[in-house]
XYZ file of C-alpha atoms in Angstrom:
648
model
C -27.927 19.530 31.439
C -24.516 19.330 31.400
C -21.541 21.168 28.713
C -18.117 19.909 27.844
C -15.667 20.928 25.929
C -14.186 18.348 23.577
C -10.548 18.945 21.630
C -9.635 17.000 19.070
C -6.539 16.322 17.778
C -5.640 15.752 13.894
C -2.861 13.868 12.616
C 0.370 15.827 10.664
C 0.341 13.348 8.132
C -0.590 12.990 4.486
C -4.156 12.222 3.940
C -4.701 12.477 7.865
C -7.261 15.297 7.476
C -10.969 14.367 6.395
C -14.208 15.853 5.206
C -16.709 13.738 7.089
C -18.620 14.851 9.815
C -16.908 13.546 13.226
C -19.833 12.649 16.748
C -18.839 11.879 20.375
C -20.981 10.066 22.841
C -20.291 10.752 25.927
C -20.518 7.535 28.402
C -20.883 7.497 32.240
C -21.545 5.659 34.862
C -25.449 6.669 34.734
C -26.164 6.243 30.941
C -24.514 7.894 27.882
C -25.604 10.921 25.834
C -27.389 10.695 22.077
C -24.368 11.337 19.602
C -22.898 14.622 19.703
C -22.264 16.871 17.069
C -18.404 18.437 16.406
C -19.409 21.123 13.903
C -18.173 24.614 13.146
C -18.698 26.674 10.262
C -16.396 25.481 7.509
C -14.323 22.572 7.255
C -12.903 20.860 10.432
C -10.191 18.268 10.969
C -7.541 18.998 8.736
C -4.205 17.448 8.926
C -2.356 18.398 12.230
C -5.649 20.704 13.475
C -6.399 20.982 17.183
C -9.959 22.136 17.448
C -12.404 23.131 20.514
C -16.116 22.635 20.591
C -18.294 22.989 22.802
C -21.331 20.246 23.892
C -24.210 20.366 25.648
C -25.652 17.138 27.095
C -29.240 16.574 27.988
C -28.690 14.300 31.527
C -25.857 14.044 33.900
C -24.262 10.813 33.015
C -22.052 10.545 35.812
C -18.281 10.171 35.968
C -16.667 9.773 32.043
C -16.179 5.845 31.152
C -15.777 5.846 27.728
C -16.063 8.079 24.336
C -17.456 6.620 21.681
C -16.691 8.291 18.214
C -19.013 8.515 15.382
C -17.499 9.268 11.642
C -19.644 9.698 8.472
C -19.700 11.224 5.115
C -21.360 14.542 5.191
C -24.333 15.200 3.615
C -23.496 17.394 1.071
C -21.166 15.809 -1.463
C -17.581 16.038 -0.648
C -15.733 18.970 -2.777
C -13.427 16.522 -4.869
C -16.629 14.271 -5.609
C -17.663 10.891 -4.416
C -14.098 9.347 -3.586
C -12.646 6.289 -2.087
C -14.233 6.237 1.918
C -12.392 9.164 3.897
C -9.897 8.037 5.961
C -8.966 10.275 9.044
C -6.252 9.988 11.502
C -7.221 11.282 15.105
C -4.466 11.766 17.368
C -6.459 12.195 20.682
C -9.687 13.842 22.934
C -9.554 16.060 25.768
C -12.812 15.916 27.333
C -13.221 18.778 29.962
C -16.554 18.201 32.317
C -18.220 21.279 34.248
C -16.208 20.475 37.115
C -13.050 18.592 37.414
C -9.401 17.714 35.629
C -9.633 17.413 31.948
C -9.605 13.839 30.730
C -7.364 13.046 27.316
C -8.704 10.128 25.663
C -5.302 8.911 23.329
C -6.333 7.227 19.923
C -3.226 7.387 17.442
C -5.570 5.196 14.752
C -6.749 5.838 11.473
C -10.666 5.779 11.186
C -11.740 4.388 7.581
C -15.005 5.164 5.944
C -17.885 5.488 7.825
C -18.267 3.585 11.695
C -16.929 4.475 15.029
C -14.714 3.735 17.919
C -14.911 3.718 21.403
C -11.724 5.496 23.342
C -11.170 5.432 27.182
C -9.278 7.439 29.048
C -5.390 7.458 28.887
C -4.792 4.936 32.291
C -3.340 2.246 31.345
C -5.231 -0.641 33.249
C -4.493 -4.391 33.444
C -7.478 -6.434 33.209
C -7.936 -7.363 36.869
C -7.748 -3.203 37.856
C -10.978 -2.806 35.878
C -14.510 -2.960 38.157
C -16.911 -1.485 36.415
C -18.698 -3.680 33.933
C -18.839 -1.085 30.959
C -15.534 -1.252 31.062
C -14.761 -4.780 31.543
C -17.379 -5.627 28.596
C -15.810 -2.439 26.188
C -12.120 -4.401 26.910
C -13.895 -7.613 25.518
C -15.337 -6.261 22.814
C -12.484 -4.601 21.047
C -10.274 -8.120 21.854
C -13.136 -10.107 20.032
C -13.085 -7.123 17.129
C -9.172 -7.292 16.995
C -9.411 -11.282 17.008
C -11.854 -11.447 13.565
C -9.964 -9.002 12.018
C -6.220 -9.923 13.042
C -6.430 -13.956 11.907
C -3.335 -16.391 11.872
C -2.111 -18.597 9.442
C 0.221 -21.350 8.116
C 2.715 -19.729 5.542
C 4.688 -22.681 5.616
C 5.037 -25.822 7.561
C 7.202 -25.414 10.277
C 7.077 -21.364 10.064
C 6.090 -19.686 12.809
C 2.119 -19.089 12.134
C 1.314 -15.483 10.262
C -0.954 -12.579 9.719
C -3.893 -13.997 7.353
C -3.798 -11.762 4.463
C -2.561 -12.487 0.896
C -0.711 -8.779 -0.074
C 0.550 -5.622 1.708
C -2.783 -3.961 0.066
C -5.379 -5.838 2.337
C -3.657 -4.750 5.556
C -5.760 -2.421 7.783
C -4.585 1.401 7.196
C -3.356 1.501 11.027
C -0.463 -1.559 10.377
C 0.291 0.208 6.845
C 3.426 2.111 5.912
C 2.122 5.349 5.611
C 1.813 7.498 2.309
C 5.319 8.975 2.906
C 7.284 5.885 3.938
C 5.654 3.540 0.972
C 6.344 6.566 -1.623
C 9.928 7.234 -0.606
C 10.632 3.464 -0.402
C 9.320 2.791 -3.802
C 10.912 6.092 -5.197
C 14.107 4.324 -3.512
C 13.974 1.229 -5.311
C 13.110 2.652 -9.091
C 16.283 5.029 -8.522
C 18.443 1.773 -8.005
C 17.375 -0.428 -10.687
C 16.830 2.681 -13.473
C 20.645 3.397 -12.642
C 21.915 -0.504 -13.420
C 19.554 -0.793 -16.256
C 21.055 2.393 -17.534
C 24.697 0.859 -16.856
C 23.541 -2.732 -18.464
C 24.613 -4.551 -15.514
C 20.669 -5.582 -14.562
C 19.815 -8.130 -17.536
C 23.273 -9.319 -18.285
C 23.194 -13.210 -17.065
C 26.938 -14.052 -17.370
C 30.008 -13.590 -15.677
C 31.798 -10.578 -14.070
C 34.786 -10.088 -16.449
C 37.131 -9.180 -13.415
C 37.153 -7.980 -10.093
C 38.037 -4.592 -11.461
C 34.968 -4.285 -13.591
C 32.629 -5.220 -10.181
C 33.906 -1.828 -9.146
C 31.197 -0.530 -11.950
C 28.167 -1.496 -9.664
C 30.495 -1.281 -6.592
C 30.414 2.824 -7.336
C 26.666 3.191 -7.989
C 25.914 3.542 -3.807
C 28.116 3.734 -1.458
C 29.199 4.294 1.999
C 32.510 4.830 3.985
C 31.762 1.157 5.680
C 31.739 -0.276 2.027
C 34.673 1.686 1.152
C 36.323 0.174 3.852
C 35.253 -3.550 3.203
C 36.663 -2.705 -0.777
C 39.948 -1.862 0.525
C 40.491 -5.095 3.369
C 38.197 -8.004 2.089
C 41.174 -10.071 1.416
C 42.820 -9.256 4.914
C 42.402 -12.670 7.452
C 41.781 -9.966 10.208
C 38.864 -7.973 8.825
C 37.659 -11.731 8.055
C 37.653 -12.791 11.479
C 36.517 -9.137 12.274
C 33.276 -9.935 10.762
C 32.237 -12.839 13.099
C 31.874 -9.915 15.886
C 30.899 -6.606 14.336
C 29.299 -7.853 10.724
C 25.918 -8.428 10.075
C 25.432 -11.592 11.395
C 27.588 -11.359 14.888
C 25.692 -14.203 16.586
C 27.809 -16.909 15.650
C 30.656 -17.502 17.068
C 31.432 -19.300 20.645
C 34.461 -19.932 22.456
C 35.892 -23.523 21.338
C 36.872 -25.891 24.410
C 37.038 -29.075 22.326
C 37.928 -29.482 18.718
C 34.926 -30.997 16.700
C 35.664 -34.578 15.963
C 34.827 -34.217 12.195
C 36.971 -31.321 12.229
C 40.231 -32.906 12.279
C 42.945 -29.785 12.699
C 46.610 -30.681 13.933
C 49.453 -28.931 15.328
C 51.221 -28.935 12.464
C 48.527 -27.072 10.440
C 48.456 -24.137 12.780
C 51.743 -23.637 13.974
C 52.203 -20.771 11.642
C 49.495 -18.543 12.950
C 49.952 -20.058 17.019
C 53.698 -19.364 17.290
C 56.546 -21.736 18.879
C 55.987 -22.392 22.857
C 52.570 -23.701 22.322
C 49.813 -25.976 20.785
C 46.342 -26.158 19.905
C 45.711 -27.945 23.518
C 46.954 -25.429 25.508
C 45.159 -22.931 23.606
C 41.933 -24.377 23.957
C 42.744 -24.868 27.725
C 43.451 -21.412 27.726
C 40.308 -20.015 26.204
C 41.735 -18.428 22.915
C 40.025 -20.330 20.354
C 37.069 -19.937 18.697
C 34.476 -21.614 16.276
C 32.002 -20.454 13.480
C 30.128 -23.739 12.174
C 27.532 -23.318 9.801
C 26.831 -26.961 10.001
C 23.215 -25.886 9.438
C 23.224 -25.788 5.808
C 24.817 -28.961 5.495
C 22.644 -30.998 2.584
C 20.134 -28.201 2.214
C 18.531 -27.453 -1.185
C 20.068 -24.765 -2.855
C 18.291 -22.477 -6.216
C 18.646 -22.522 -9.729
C 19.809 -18.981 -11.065
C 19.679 -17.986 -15.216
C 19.315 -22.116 -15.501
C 21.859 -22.490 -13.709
C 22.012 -25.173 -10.363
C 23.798 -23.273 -7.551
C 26.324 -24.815 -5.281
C 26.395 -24.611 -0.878
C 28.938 -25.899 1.865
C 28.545 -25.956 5.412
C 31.593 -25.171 6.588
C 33.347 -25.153 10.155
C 35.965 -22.166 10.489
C 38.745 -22.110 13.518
C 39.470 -18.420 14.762
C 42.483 -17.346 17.283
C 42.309 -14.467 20.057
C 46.341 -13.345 20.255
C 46.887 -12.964 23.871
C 46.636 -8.955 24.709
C 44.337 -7.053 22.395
C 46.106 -8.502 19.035
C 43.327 -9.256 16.276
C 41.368 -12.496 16.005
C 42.163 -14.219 12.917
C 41.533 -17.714 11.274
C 43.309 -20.798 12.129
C 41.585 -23.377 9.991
C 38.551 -24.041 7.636
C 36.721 -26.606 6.268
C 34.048 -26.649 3.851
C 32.160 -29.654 4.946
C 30.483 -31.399 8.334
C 32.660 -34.658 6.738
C 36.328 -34.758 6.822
C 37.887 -36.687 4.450
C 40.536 -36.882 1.696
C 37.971 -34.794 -0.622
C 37.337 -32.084 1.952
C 40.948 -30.391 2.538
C 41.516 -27.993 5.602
C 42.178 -25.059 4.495
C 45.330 -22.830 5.881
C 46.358 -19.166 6.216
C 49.461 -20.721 4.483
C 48.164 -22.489 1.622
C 48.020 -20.841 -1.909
C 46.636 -17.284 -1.386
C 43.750 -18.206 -4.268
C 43.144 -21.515 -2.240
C 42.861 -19.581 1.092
C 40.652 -17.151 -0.632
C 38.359 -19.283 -2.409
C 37.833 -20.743 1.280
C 37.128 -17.432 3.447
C 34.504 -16.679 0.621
C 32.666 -19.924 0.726
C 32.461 -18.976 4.462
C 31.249 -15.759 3.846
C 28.637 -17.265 1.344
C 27.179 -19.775 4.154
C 27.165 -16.463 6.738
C 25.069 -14.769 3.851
C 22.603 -17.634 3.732
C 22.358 -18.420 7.386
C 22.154 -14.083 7.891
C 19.472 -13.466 5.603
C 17.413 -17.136 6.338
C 17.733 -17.485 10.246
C 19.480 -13.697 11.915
C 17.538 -11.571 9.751
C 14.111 -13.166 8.286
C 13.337 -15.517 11.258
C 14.394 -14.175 14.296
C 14.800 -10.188 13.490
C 11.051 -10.137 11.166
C 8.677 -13.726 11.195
C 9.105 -13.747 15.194
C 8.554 -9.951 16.201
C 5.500 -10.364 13.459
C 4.417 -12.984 15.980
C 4.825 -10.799 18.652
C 2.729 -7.917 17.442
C -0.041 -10.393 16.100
C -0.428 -11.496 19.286
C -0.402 -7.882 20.888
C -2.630 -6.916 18.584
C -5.444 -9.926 19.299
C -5.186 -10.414 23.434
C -3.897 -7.046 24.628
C -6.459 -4.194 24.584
C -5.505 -0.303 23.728
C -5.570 0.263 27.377
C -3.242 -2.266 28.260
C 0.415 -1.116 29.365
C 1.998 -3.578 27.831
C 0.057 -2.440 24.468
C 1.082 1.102 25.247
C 4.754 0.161 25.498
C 5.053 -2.246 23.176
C 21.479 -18.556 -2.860
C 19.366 -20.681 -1.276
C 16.074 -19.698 -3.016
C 12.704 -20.048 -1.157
C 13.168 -24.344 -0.856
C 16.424 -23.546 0.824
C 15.339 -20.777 3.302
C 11.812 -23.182 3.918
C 13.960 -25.946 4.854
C 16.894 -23.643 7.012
C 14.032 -21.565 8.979
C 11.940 -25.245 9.626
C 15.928 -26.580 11.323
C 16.528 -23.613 13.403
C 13.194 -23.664 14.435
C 13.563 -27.087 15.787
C 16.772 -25.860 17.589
C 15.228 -22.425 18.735
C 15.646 -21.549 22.683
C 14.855 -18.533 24.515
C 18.135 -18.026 25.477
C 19.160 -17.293 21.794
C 16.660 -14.625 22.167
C 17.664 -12.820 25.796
C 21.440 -11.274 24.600
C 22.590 -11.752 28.289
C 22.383 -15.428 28.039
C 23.462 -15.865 24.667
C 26.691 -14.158 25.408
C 27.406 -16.352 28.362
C 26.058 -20.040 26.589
C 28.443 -18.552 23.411
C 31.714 -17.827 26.258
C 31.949 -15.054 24.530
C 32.048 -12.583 27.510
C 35.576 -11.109 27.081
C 36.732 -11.460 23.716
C 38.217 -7.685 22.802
C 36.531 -5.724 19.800
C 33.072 -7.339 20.406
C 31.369 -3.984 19.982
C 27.938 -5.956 19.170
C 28.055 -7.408 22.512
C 29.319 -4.383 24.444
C 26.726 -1.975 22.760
C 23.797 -4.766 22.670
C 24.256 -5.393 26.585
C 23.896 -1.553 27.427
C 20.953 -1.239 25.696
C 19.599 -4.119 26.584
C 20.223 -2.797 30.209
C 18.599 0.621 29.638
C 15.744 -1.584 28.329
C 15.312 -3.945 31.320
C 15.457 -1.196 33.673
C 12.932 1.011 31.649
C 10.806 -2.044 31.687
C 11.594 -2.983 34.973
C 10.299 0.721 36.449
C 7.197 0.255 33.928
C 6.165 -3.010 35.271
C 6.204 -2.228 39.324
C 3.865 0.582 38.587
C 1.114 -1.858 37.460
C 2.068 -5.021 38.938
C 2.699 -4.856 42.576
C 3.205 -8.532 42.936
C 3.900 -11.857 41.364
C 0.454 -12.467 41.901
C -0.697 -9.707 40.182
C 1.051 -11.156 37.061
C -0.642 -14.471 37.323
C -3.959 -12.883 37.524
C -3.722 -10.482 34.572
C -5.873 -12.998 32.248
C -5.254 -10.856 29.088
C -0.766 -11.211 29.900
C -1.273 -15.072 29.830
C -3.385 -15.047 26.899
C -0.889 -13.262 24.919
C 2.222 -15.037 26.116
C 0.209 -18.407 25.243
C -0.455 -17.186 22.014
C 3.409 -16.540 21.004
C 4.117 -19.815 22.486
C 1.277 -21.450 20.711
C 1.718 -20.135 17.469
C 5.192 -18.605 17.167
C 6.918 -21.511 18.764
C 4.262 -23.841 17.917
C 3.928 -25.152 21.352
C 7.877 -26.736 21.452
C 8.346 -27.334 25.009
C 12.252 -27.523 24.088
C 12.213 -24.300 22.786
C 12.480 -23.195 26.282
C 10.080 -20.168 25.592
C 7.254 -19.514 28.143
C 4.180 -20.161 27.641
C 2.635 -18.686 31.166
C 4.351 -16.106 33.433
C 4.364 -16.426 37.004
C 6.806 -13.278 38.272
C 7.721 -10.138 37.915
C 11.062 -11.186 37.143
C 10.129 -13.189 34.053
C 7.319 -10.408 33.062
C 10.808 -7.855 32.934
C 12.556 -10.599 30.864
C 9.762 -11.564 28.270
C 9.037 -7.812 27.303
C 12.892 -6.794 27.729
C 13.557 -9.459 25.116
C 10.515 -8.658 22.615
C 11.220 -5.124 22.542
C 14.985 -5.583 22.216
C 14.229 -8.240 19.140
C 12.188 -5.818 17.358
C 14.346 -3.026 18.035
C 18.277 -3.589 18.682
C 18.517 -6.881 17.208
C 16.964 -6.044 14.299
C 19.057 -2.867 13.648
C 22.282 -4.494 14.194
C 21.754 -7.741 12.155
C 19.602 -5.262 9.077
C 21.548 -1.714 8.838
C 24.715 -3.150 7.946
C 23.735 -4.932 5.022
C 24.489 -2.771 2.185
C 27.836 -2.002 3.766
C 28.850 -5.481 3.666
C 27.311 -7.055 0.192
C 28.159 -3.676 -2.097
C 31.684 -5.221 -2.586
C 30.238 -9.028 -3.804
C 32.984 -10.999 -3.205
C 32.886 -10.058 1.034
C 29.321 -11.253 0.828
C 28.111 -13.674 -2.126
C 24.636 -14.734 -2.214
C 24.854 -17.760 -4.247
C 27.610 -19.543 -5.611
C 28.205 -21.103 -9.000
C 30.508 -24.325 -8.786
C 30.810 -26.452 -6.398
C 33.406 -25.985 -3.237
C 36.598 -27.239 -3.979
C 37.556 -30.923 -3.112
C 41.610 -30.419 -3.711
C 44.392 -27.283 -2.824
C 46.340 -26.112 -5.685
C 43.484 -25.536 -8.377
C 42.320 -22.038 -7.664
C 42.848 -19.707 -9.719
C 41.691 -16.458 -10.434
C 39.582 -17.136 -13.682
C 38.236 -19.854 -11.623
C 37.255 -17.580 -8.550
C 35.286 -15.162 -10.527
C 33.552 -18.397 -11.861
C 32.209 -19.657 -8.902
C 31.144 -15.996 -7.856
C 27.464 -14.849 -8.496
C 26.434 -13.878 -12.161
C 25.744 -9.979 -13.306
C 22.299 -9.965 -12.517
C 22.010 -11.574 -9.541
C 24.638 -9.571 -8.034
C 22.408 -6.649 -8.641
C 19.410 -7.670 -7.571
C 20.773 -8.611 -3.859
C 22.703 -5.566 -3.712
C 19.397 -3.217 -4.928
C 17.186 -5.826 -2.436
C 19.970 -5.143 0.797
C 20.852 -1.464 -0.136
C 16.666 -1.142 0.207
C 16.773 -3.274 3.372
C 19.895 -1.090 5.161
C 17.928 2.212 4.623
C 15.353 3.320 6.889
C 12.785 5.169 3.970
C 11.538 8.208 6.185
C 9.014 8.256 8.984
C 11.867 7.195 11.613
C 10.764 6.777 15.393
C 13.909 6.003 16.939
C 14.368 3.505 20.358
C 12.600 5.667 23.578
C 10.946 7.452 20.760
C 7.049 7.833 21.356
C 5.363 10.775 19.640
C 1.810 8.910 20.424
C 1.453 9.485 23.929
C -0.506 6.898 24.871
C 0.485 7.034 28.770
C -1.219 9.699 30.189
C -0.101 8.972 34.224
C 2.795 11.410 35.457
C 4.917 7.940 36.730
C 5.058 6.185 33.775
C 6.014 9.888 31.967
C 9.192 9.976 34.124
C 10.218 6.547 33.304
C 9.930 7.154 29.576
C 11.918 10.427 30.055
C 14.293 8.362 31.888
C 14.954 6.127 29.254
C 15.260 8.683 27.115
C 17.941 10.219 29.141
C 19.999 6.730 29.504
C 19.934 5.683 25.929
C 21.119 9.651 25.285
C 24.129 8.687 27.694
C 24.676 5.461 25.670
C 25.016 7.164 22.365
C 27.278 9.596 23.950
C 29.809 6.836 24.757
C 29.323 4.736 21.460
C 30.288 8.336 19.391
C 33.706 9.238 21.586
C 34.574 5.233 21.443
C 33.849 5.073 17.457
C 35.995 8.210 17.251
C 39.179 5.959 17.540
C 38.274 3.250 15.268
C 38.729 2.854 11.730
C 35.564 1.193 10.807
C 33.089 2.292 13.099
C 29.927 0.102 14.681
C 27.282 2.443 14.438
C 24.382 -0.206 14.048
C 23.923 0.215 17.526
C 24.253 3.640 18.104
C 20.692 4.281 19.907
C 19.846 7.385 17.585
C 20.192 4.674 14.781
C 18.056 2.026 16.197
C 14.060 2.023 14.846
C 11.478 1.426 17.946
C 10.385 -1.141 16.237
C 10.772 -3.640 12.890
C 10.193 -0.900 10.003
C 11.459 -2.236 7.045
């Protein structure tokens, strides 16, 4: 006979606690015990509990494999009567054998009903470090589980492939928001739209009477970055600005050659270059820069109130001033064609013309932001990425453990980018270098982004030496190539010119691949998602939908007319409820290096988490003194600020 003590760890939060009675088996490398009670007198397992019992088994089994946990109602009826199955949310084991360390077993899952689960203990193993066959069979067993109960599908064609579920309320508890989040977001949302209902502004279908009155839902939330867009919307700088520190920062690439459909002279910019030059020299020289949003040229726009909606796909010219002098816009045009009725517009036409023209822009950066920055690359592709780390990469993995347009429109812009989509876009070292954007001043996106993706690849780097020794030991992890395959297969839908792997080979590319997913679903998404609210709670810096077409002629703008094209009452406030949602991280927050489920329970792998920890501190540290000295700081990659992972 042999005795153990067993700890178990509750969960802190809401609902975590359960009444059901809670069994261990104990298995070894001789046999495995008969279930194993965890009973004292009263009720056990509350919310954030740490209890002891102790276990006697009948035979030695050997050396601890695996714990298997048994949960099931109690026999007694349940104090608050015969309720929905109770859930429970177990934290960890700590198995301590007659002689020898203790041996944690993490778990970090919700157990639902009445079943069980089989833990091992906390060393993370790749598939090829695994002998014995209990354990190679348990790894194979919860893939298969994870497989039939994690299922792709086609949302649309040309998507990258989905979860299979129809709503949020089929999702398995452990990929739920929990209680807290879901209340607080939902509590959120009612707070927003009871406030603009109150006002009047939510069901009134026609036009804004003025750019004073927007100030009405301008005023209902609001931070100092919106206060600041308010008071320099109109200014050609803080337009320009945008293309490196707004929400959609991605864009822009150092011009060598002017377009040939985008016909801009000498003449045109002479105002803005300055005498003792030309737009040759400049683009010899490196100092010009393009935005095209060629993109959305033709694509199918919405119908709001009854109402068709109008796009353009504009191409917009930017200038670096030698020095540190602010980039501003040359040139724009609203269309891919040039022609007699598609004008370039100048910083010196009409200053309702030149208006009217920055805003179309900023209406195409809205669609391409929220379609292709935000929705495809910053939510359907890191949804790829944890659907396939949740079907080929067991718990015990380390990868595991570290881990206007209306819906036409957006179909038909997600299924173009996709056909254009290259790994490079996704690894922010080689997108600044194919986008010759490496020394442009003010590009805090870039300057912040590359530190952290540093601190990332080196955290990742330290992570994957200590369980890959050697490029071969990458090509023989079957359970690595499985998942990469998967993302390729059904995330990139096997596009050999998307550039994105589909098997592995080094250590170098293993750093790379997991560098990139985890800055995607982290940095990425917090600098192309946080700032939204700041920049759409003044409209007319951000329109989601226009209302007239773009203008084929200068000299007709007015200001009636620009308040026309702008979006109606109701729509505005939808978008700006939807985005002000979307900025806002609703409670629960696990910040980047952030890992209260300690799933690694090795001492190496410890210090490297504690290490990245430490760096990402040290990043913060210089991203606060630097922001100090701006007016409008860029916080959206402040590490503090940044989620672990895709959270709302």
């Amino acid at each position: 006979m042999a005795e153990f003590r067993v700890r178990v760890s509750t969960g802190e939060a809401c609902g975590a606690g359960t009444w059901d009675k809670v069994s261990v088996t104990i298995v070894g490398t001789r046999g495995e015990s008969p279930p194993l009670a965890l009973d004292h007198l009263g009720k056990e397992f509350t919310a954030g509990a740490e209890e002891d019992f102790e276990v006697t088994l009948p035979q030695d089994v050997g050396p601890v494999l695996l714990l298997r946990v048994h949960k099931a109602p109690p026999a007694l009826p349940r104090p608050l009567g015969p309720l929905a199955p109770d859930a429970w949310f177990c934290r960890r084991f700590q198995l301590a054998p007659p002689r020898g360390a203790p041996l944690r077993f993490p778990c970090y899952q919700w157990l639902e009903g009445a079943g069980s689960l089989v833990l091992r203990e906390g060393t993370a193993k790749v598939s090829w470090a695994d002998h014995h066959p209990v354990l190679q069979q348990q790894r194979q067993e919860e893939l298969q589980a994870r497989q039939e109960m994690y299922q792709w599908k086609t949302y649309l064609p040309g998507w990258p492939h989905c979860l299979d579920e129809v709503t949020v309320k089929d999702l398995d508890l452990n990929i739920k928001y929990s209680t807290a989040k879901n209340t607080n977001f939902y509590l959120r949302g009612y707070s927003a739209f009871t406030e603009l209902k109150i006002k009047g502004l939510l069901d009134r279908k026609g036009l804004w009477r003025s750019l004073k009155e927007m100030r009405r839902i301008f005023s209902f939330r609001t931070t100092p970055a919106a206060e600041y867009v308010f008071e320099h919307w109109r200014e050609d700088a803080f337009f320009a600005s945008q293309f490196l520190n707004g929400l959609n920062p991605v864009l822009i690439r150092r011009c060598r050659y002017l377009p040939k459909n985008f016909p801009v002279t000498d003449a045109m910019v002479a105002p803005v270059l300055g005498p003792g030059t030309s737009l040759q020299a400049e683009l010899e020289r490196g100092s010009l820069f393009l935005v095209d949003h060629g993109i959305l040229s033709g694509i199918k726009t919405n119908v709001v109130n009854g109402r068709p909606q109008f796009s353009a796909a504009p191409m917009t010219l930017l200038y670096q001033r030698p020095g540190c002098g602010p980039l501003l816009p040359l040139a724009i045009q609203l269309s891919q064609t040039p022609g007699p009725n598609s004008p370039i517009f100048l910083p010196s036409d009409d200053k309702w013309d030149w208006l009217l023209a920055k805003t179309w822009v900023r209406n195409a950066e809205f669609s391409i932001h929220e379609a292709l920055t935000h929705l495809l690359h910053s939510h359907l592709l890191p949804e790829v990425f944890t659907l396939a780390t949740l079907r080929q990469l067991p718990h015990c993995h380390p990868l595991f453990k570290s881990t206007g347009l209306g819906i036409g429109g957006f179909s038909e812009l997600i299924q173009r980018n996709m056909e254009q989509l290259n790994y490079s876009v996704l690894c922010l070292p080689e997108d600044i270098r194919t986008r010759g954007v490496e020394d442009i001043p003010g590009y805090y996106y870039r300057d912040d982004g590359m530190q952290i993706w540093g601190a990332v690849e080196r955290f990742v780097s330290e992570m994957i030496g200590i369980y890959y020794p050697s490029d071969m030991s990458v090509r023989d992890d079957r359970e690595l190539q499985a998942w990469v395959r998967e993302i390729f297969s059904e995330g990139f839908l096997s596009r050999e010119s998307s550039g994105m792997p589909s098997s592995l080979e080094t250590r170098e590319a293993l750093v790379q691949y997991v560098t990139m997913v985890i800055f995607t679903c982290s940095a990425k998404h917090s600098s192309v998602s946080a700032g939204q609210f700041d920049s759409c709670a003044w409209m007319p810096n951000l329109p989601p939908t226009m209302q007239l077409p773009p203008p084929t002629s200068k000299g007709q703008a007015r200001p009636e007319g620009f308040i026309a094209t702008l979006p109606p009452v109701n729509a505005t406030c939808d978008v700006v409820i939807a985005l002000w949602l979307l900025s806002k991280e609703p409670g629960d927050r696990r910040p980047l290096g952030t890992y209260p489920d300690e799933h690694f329970t090795e001492e190496a792998p410890q210090q490297s988490i504690a290490a990245f920890q430490s760096h990402l501190a040290q990043i913060s540290r210089g991203i606060q003194e630097r922001n100090r000295g701006l007016a409008l700081p860029y916080t959206y990659l402040d590490p503090p600020l940044i989620e672990n992972s895709v959270s709302i």
